[in-house]
mmCIF file of C-alpha atoms in Angstrom:
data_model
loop_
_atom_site.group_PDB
_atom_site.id
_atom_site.type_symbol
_atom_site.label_atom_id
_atom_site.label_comp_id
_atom_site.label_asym_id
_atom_site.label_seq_id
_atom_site.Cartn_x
_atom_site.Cartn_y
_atom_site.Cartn_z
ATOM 1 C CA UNK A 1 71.218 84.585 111.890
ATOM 2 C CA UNK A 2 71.065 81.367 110.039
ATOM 3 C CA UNK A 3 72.823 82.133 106.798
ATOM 4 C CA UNK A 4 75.629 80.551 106.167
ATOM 5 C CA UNK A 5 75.281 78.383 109.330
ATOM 6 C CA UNK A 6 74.500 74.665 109.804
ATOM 7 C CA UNK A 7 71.737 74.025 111.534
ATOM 8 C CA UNK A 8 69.681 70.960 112.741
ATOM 9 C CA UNK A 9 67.376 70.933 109.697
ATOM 10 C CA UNK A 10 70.563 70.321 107.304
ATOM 11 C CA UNK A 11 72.588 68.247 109.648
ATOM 12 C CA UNK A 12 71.136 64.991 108.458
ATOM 13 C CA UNK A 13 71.885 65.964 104.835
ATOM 14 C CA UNK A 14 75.135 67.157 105.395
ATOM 15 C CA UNK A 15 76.304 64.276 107.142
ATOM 16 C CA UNK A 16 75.198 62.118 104.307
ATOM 17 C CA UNK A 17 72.335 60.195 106.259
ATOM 18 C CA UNK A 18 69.555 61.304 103.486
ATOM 19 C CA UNK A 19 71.439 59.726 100.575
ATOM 20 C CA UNK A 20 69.952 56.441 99.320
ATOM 21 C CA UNK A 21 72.277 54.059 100.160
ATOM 22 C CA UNK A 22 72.293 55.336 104.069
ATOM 23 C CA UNK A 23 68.527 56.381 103.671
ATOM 24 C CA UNK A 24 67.502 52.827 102.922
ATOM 25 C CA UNK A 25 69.182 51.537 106.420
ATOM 26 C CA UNK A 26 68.116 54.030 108.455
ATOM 27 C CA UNK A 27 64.046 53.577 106.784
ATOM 28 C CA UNK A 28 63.662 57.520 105.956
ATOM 29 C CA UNK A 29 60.455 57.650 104.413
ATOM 30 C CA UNK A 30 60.988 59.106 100.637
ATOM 31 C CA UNK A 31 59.393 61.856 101.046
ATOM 32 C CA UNK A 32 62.282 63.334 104.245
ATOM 33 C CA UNK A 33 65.542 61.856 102.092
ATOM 34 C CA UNK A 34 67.016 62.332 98.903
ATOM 35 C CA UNK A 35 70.227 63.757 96.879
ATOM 36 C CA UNK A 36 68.617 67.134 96.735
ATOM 37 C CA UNK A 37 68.527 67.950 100.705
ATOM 38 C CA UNK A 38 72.503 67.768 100.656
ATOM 39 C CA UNK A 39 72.585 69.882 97.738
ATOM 40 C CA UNK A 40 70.632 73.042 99.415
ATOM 41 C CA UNK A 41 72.814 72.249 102.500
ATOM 42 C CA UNK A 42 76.226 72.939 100.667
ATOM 43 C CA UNK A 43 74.128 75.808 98.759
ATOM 44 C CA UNK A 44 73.010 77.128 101.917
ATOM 45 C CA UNK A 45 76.713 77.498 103.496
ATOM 46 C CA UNK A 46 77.831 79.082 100.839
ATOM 47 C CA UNK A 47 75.897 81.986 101.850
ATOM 48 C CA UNK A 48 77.692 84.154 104.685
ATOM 49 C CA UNK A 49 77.123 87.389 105.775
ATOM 50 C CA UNK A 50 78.696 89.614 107.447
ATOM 51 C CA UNK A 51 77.991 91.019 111.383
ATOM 52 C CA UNK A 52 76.830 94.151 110.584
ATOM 53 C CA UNK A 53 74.745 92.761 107.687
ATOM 54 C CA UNK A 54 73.145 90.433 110.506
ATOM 55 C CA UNK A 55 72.363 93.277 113.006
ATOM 56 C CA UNK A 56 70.910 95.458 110.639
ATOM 57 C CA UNK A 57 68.724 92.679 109.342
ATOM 58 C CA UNK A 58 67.901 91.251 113.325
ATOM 59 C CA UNK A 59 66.589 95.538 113.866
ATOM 60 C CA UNK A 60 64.796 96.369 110.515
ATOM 61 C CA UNK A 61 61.653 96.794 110.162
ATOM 62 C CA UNK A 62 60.701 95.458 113.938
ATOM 63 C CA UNK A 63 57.084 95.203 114.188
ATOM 64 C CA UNK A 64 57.203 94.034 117.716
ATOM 65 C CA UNK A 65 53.901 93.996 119.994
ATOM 66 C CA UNK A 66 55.195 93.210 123.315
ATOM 67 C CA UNK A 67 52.264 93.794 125.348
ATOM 68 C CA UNK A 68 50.253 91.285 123.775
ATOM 69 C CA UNK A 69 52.576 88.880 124.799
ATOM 70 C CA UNK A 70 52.117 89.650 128.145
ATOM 71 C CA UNK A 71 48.051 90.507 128.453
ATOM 72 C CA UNK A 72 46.843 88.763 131.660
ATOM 73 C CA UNK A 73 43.531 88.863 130.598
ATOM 74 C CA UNK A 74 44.729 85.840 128.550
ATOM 75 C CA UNK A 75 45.014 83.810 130.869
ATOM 76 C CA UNK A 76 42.370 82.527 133.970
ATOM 77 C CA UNK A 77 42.937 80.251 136.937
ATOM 78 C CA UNK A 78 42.748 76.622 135.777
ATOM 79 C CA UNK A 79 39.116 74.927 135.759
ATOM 80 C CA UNK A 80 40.828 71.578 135.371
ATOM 81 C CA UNK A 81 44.398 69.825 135.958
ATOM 82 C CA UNK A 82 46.439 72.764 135.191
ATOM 83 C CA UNK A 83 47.525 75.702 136.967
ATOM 84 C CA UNK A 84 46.232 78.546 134.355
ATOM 85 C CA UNK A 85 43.725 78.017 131.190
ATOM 86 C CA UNK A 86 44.048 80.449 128.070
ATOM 87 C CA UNK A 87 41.402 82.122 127.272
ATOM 88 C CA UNK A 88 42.298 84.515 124.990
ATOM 89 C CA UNK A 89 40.654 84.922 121.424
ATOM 90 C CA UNK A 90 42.214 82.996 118.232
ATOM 91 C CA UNK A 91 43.618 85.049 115.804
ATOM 92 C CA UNK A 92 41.395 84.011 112.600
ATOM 93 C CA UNK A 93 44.568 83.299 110.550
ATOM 94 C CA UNK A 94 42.760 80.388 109.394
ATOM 95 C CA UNK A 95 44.928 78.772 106.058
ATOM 96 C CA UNK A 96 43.678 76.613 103.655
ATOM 97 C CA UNK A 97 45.962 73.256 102.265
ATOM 98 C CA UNK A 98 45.974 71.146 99.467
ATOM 99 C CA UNK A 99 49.004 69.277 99.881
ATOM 100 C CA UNK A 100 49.607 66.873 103.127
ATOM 101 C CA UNK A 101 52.963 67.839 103.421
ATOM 102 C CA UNK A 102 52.914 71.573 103.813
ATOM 103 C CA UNK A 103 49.874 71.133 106.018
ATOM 104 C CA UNK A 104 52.235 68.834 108.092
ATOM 105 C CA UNK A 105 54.937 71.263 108.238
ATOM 106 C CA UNK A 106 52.336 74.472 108.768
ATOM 107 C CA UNK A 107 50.674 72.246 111.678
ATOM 108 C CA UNK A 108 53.927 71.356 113.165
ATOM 109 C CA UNK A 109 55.459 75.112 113.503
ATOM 110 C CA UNK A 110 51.936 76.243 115.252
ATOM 111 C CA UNK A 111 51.857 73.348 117.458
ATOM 112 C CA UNK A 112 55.490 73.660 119.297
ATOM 113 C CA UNK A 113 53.811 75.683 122.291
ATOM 114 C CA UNK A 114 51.052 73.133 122.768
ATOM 115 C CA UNK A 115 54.448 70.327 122.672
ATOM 116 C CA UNK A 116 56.752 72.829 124.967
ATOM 117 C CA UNK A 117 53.760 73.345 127.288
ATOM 118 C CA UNK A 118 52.932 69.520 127.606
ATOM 119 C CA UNK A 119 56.870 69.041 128.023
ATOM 120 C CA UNK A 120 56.500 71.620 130.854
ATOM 121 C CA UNK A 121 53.621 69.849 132.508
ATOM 122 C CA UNK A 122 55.024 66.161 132.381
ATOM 123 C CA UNK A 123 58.833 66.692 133.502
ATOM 124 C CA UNK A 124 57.596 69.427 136.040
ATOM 125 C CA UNK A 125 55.274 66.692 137.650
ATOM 126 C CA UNK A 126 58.434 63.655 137.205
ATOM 127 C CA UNK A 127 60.497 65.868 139.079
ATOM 128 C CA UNK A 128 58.503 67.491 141.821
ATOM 129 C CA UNK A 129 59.087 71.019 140.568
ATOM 130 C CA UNK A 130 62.648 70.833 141.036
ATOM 131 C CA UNK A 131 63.514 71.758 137.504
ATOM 132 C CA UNK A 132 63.143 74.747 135.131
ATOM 133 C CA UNK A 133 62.253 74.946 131.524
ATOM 134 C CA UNK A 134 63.767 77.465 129.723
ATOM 135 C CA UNK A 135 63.659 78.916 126.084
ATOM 136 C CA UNK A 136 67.069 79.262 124.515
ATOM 137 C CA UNK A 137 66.921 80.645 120.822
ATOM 138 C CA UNK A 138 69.745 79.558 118.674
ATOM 139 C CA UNK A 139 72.982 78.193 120.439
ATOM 140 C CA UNK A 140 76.288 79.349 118.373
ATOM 141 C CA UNK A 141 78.311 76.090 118.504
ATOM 142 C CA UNK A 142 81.368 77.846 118.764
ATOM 143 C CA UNK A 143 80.308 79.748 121.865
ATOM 144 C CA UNK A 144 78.339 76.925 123.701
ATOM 145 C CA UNK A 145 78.937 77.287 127.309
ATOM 146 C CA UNK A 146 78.670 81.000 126.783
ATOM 147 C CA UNK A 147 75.899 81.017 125.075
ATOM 148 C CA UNK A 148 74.136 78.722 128.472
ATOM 149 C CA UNK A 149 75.635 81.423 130.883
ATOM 150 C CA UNK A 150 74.011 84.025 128.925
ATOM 151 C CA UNK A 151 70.939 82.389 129.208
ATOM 152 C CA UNK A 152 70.978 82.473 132.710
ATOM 153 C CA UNK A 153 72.189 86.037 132.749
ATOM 154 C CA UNK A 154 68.422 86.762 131.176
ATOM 155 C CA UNK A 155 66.041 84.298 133.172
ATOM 156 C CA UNK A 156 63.910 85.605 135.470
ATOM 157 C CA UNK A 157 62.108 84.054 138.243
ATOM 158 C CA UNK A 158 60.446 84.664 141.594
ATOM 159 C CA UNK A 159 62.962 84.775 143.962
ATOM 160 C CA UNK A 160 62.975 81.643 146.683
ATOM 161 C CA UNK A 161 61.600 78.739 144.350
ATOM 162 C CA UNK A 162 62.813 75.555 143.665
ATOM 163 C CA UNK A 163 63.625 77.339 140.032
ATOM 164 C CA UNK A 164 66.096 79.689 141.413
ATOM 165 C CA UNK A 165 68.137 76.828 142.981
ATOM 166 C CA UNK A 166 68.397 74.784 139.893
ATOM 167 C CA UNK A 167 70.107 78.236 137.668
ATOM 168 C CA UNK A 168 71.896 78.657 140.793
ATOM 169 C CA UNK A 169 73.251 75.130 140.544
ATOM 170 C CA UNK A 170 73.697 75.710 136.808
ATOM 171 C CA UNK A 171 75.897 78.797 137.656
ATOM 172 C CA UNK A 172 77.896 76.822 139.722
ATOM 173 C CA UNK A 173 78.642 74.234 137.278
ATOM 174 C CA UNK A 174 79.092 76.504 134.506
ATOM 175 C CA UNK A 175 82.192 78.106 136.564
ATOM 176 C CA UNK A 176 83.677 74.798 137.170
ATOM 177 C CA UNK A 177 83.264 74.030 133.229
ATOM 178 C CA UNK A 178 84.382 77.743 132.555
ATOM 179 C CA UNK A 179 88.350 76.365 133.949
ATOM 180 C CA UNK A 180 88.225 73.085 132.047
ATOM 181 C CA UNK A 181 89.600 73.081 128.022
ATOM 182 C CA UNK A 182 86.961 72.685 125.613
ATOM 183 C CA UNK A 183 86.255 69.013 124.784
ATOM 184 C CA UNK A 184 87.249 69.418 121.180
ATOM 185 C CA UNK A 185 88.572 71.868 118.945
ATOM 186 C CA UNK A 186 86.308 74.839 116.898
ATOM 187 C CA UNK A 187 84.856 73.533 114.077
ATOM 188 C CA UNK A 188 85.424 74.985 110.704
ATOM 189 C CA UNK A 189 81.910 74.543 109.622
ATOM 190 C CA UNK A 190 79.758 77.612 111.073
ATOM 191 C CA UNK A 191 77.227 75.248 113.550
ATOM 192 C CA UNK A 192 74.268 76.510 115.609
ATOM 193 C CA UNK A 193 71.359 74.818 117.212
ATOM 194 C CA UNK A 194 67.692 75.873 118.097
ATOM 195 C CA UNK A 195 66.289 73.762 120.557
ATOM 196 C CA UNK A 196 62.628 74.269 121.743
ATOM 197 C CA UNK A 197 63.898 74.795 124.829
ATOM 198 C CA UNK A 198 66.471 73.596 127.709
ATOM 199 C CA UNK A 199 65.414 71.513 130.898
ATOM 200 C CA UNK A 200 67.401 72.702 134.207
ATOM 201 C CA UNK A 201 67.644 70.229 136.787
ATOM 202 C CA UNK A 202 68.133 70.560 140.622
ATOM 203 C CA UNK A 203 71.909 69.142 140.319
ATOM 204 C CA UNK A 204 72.521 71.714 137.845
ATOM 205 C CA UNK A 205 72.302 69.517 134.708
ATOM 206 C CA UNK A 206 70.595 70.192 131.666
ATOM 207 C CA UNK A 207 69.146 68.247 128.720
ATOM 208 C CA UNK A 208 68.025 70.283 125.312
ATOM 209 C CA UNK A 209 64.157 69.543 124.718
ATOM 210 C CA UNK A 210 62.870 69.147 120.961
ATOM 211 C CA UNK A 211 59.344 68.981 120.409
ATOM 212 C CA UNK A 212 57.896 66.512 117.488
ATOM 213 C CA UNK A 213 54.480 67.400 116.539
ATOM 214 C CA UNK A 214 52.357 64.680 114.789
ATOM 215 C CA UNK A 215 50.473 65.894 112.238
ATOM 216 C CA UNK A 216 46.553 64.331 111.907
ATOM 217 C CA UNK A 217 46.799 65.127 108.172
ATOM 218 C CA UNK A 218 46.486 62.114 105.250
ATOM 219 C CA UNK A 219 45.466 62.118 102.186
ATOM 220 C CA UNK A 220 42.096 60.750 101.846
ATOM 221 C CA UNK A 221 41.925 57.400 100.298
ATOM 222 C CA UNK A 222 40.395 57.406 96.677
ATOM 223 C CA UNK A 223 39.856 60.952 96.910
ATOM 224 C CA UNK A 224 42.287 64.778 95.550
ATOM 225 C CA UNK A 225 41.189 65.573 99.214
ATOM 226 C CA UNK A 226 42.704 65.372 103.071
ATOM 227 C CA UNK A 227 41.264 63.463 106.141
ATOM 228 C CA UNK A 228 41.856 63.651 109.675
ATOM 229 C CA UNK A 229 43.406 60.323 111.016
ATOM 230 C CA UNK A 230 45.761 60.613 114.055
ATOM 231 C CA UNK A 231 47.472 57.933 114.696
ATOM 232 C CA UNK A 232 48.635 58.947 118.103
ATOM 233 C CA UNK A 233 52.404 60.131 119.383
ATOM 234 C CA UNK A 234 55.543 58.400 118.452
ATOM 235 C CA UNK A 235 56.850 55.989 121.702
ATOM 236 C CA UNK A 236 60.004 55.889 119.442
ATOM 237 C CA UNK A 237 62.744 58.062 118.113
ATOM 238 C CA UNK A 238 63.254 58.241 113.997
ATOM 239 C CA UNK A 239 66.367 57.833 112.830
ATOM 240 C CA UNK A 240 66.903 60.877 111.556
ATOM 241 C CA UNK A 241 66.194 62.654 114.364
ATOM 242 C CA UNK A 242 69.532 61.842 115.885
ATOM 243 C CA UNK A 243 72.226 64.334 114.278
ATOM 244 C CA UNK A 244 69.581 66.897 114.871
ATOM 245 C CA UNK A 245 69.213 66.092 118.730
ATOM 246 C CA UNK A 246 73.529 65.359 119.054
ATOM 247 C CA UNK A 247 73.701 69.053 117.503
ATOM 248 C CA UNK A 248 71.756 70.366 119.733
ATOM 249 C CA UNK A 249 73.168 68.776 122.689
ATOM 250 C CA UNK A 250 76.603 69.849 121.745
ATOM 251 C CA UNK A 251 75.188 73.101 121.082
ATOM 252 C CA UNK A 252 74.174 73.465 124.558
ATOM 253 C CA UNK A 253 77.448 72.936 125.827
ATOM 254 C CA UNK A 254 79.486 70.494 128.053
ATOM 255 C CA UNK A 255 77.221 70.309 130.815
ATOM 256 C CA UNK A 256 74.570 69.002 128.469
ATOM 257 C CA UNK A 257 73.787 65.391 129.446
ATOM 258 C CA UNK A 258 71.063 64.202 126.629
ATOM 259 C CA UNK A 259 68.017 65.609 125.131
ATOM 260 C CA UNK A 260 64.071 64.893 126.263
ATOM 261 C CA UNK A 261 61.836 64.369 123.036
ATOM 262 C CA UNK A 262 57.945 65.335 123.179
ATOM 263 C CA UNK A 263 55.952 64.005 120.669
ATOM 264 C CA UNK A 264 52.701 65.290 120.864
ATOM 265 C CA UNK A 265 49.825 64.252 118.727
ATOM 266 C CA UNK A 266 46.494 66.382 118.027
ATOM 267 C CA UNK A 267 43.883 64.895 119.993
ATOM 268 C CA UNK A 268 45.785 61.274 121.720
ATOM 269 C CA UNK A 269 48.362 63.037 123.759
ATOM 270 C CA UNK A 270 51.880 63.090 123.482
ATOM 271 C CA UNK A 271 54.711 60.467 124.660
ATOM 272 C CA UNK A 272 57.941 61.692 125.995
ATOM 273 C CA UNK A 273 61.879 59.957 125.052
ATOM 274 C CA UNK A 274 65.207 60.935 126.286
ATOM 275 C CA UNK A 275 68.269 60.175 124.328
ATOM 276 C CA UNK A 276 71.631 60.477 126.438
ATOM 277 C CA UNK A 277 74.950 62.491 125.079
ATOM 278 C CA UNK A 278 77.157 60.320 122.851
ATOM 279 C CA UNK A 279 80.109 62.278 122.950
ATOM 280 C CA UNK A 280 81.951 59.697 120.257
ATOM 281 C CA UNK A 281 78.900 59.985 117.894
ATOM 282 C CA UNK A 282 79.242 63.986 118.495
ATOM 283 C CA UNK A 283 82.976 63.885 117.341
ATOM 284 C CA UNK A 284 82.466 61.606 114.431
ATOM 285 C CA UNK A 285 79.012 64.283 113.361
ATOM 286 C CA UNK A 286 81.569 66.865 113.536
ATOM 287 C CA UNK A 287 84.308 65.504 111.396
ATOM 288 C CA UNK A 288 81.893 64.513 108.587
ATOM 289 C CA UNK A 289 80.311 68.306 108.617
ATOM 290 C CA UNK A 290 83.690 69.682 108.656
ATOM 291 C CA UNK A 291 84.740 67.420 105.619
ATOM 292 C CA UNK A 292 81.098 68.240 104.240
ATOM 293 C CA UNK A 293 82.065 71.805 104.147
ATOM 294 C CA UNK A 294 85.750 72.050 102.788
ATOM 295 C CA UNK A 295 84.686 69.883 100.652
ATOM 296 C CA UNK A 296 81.728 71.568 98.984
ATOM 297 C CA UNK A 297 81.810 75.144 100.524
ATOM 298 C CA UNK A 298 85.538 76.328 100.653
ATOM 299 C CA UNK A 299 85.632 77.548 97.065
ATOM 300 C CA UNK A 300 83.702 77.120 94.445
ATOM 301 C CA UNK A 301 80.508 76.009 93.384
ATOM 302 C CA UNK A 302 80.501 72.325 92.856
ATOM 303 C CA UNK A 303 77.942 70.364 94.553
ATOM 304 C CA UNK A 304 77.725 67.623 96.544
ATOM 305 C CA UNK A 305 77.600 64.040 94.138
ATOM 306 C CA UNK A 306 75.351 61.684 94.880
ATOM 307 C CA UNK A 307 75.962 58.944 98.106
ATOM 308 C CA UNK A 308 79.363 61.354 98.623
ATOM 309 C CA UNK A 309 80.406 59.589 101.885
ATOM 310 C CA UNK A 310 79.473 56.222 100.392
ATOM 311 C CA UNK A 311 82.876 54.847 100.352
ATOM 312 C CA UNK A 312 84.593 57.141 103.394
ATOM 313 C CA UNK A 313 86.349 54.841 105.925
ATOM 314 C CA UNK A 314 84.402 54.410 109.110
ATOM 315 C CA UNK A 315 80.682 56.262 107.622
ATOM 316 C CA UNK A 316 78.777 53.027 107.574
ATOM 317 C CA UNK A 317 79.868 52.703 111.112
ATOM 318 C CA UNK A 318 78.203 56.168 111.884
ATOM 319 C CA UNK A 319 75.408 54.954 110.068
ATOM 320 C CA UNK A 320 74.893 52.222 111.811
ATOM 321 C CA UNK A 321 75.345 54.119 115.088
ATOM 322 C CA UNK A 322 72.835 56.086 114.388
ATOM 323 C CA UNK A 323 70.034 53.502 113.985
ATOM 324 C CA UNK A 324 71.633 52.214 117.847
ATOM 325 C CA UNK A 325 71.240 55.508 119.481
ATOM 326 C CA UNK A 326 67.466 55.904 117.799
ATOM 327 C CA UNK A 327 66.737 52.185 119.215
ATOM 328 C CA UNK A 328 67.854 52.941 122.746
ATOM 329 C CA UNK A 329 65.738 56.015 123.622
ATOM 330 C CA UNK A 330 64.263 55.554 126.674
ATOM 331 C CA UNK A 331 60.393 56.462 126.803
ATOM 332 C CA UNK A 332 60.045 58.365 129.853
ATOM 333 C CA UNK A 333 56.330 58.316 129.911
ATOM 334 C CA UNK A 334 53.088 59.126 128.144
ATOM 335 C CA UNK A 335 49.876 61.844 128.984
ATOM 336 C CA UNK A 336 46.652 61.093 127.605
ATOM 337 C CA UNK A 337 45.970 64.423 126.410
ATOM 338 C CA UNK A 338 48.179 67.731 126.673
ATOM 339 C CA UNK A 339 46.748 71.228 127.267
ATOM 340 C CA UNK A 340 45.823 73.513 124.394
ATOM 341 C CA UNK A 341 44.419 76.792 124.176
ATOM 342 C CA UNK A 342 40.207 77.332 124.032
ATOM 343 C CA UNK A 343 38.462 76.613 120.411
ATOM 344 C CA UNK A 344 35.699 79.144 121.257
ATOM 345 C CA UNK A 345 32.704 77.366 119.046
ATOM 346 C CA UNK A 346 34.565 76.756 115.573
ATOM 347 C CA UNK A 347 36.129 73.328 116.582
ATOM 348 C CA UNK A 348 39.643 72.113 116.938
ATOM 349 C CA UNK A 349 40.653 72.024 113.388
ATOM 350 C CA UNK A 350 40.999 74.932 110.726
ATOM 351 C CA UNK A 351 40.854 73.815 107.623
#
C-alpha cells in the first residue's frame, strides 16, 4: 500500500528539510539527516504498482489470528487507576541488539500501544469522556474526507455513550464538508498518512494523534556495550516532526484542526503537545513535494543533488516556518507513569 506513495517517514526528506544546509537550522541530530534520506525518497516513488498488484499482495498469504486479538481472558478488572489491567502472557520474542539505533527504532514500533493507550487515558480524563480515540490505518491524501467517513462507517461502539455522540457529530460535519470544494487541488505526488490514531471530539472535531516513543537505549560510555539511561519524555516538539504531523493532518481531511503528540518514555511517563493546522505551511509542503516529484520521479532515473531546494525562492522561509510551528506546540500536560502490560518475573527490559 505504500509503494510508490509518500508517506510521513519521507516527507522531511522530500521537502528538503534533511539536507545540510536546512538540517543545520532546524538542529537534526546527524544521525536523522543527510543527502541519502532524499535519495531513497525519489527512489522510493519511483516504484508504483498497480491495483490489482496491491490487492493481491494486501490477501496473500494472510496468516491472520483474530481470536487472539480478542481473548478476554487477557484482560482483568483494574487493581489500580485504570479501568482494565492485561494480564495476558508475553510472547518470548525476546531480540538481542548491538547497535543503539536499531534498538531505538525496534523499541519504538513495540511501544506505540503503551503511547496510544497513555494518549487514551490522558485526553479521555481532559475531556470528561466526551471524546473517542480511534485507529485509522493509512489516509490516501487524495481521498481525505472519504477516507474519515469511512472510518466512521466501521467504528463500533455501545450504543448511548458519550462516544456515539461525538461520530455522530463527526457525521454531521462531514456532510456539511461533503458540499464545500476541496481546499486545494489533487496533488500530483501519490501522498498518504498513517497516524497512530484520530481523536474525536464532542463538537465533531478531530485532531490526528502521533505517538513518539523515547527510547532508554545509549551507548555505554567507554564500553562496545548499551546502558539503560532514560532521560524522560520530550515537553517539546523536534523540528522534524512537523511535515510529518502537517501530512497527517491534511491527510485526515478538512475537518482536521491540529494533531496531539504523546511522547512517552520507558519508565518517567510520557508528556503530551498539540500542534494546530497551518493550512499555509500545508500548501507550501505540498508544492515542494509536488516539485520534489516531477522533478526526480516523472522520468528517469536521476537523483536528487545535494541541498536541491537550496536556492528555490521562498524555501528558507518554509524552513524557517518550520522551526516556528515546532516552538509553539502547546504542552497539554504530563502523567507520571503510563500503563503497560504485566512483566510476569523477567523484568521490564529484554535485552
Amino acid at each position: 500500500l505504500h509503494a510508490g506513495r509518500l508517506t510521513g517517514a519521507r516527507v522531511a526528506a522530500a521537502c528538503g528539510l534533511l539536507e545540510a544546509d536546512a538540517a543545520l537550522k532546524l538542529r537534526v541530530p546527524r544521525s536523522l539527516s543527510g543527502h541519502g534520506r532524499a535519495v531513497a525518497a525519489a527512489q522510493h516513488l519511483r516504484h508504483r504498482v498497480d491495483a490489482e498488484s496491491v490487492v493481491e499482495t494486501v490477501f496473500s498469504e494472510g496468516d491472520y489470528d483474530d481470536e487472539k486479538l480478542g481473548d478476554a481472558s487477557c484482560w482483568a478488572p483494574g487493581r489500580g487507576a485504570y479501568a482494565v489491567d492485561y494480564v495476558g502472557g508475553l510472547d518470548g520474542t525476546a531480540r538481542a541488539f548491538r547497535d543503539p539505533s536499531s534498538a531505538r527504532m525496534a523499541w519504538g514500533k513495540t511501544q506505540e500501544g503503551v503511547g496510544v493507550l497513555a494518549a487514551v487515558n490522558f485526553v479521555d480524563a481532559r475531556h470528561r469522556g466526551a471524546c473517542v480515540v480511534a485507529e485509522t490505518g493509512m489516509l490516501p491524501g487524495e481521498h481525505a474526507d472519504a477516507a474519515i467517513a469511512e472510518l466512521l462507517e466501521a467504528a463500533w461502539l455501545p450504543p448511548g455513550g458519550a462516544g456515539v455522540a461525538c461520530l455522530e457529530a463527526l457525521r454531521f460535519r462531514l456532510a456539511g464538508a461533503a458540499q464545500r470544494p476541496p481546499p486545494r487541488a489533487e496533488t500530483r505526488v501519490p501522498i498518504g498518512a498513517s497516524p497512530d490514531g484520530v481523536v474525536v471530539y464532542g463538537d465533531g472535531s478531530l485532531d490526528v494523534l502521533e505517538v513518539k516513543s523515547v527510547a532508554p537505549f545509549s551507548r555505554a560510555t567507554g564500553a562496545a556495550s548499551m546502558e539503560l539511561r532514560d532521560r524522560g519524555p520530550h515537553d517539546a516538539l523536534a523540528t522534524w516532526h512537523v511535515p510529518q504531523l502537517m501530512l497527517e493532518i491534511h491527510a485526515a481531511g478538512s475537518l482536521c484542526g491540529g494533531a496531539v503528540v504523546a511522547s512517552v518514555s520507558a519508565t518517567r511517563g510520557a508528556c503530551f503537545l498539540r500542534v494546530p493546522r497551518d493550512d499555509a505551511y500545508i500548501r507550501s509542503m505540498l508544492d515542494l513535494l509536488d516539485a520534489f516529484y516531477e522533478r526526480f520521479c516523472g522520468g528517469g532515473d536521476a537523483d536528487p543533488p545535494a541541498c536541491f531546494n537550496a536556492d528555490l525562492p521562498g524555501f528558507d522561509d518554509f524552513v524557517d516556518r518550520t522551526n516556528a510551528i515546532a516552538a509553539n506546540a502547546t504542552l497539554l500536560g504530563r502523567t507520571d507513569g503510563v500503563q503497560r502490560a504485566r512483566c510476569d518475573d523477567r523484568g521490564f527490559f529484554l535485552a
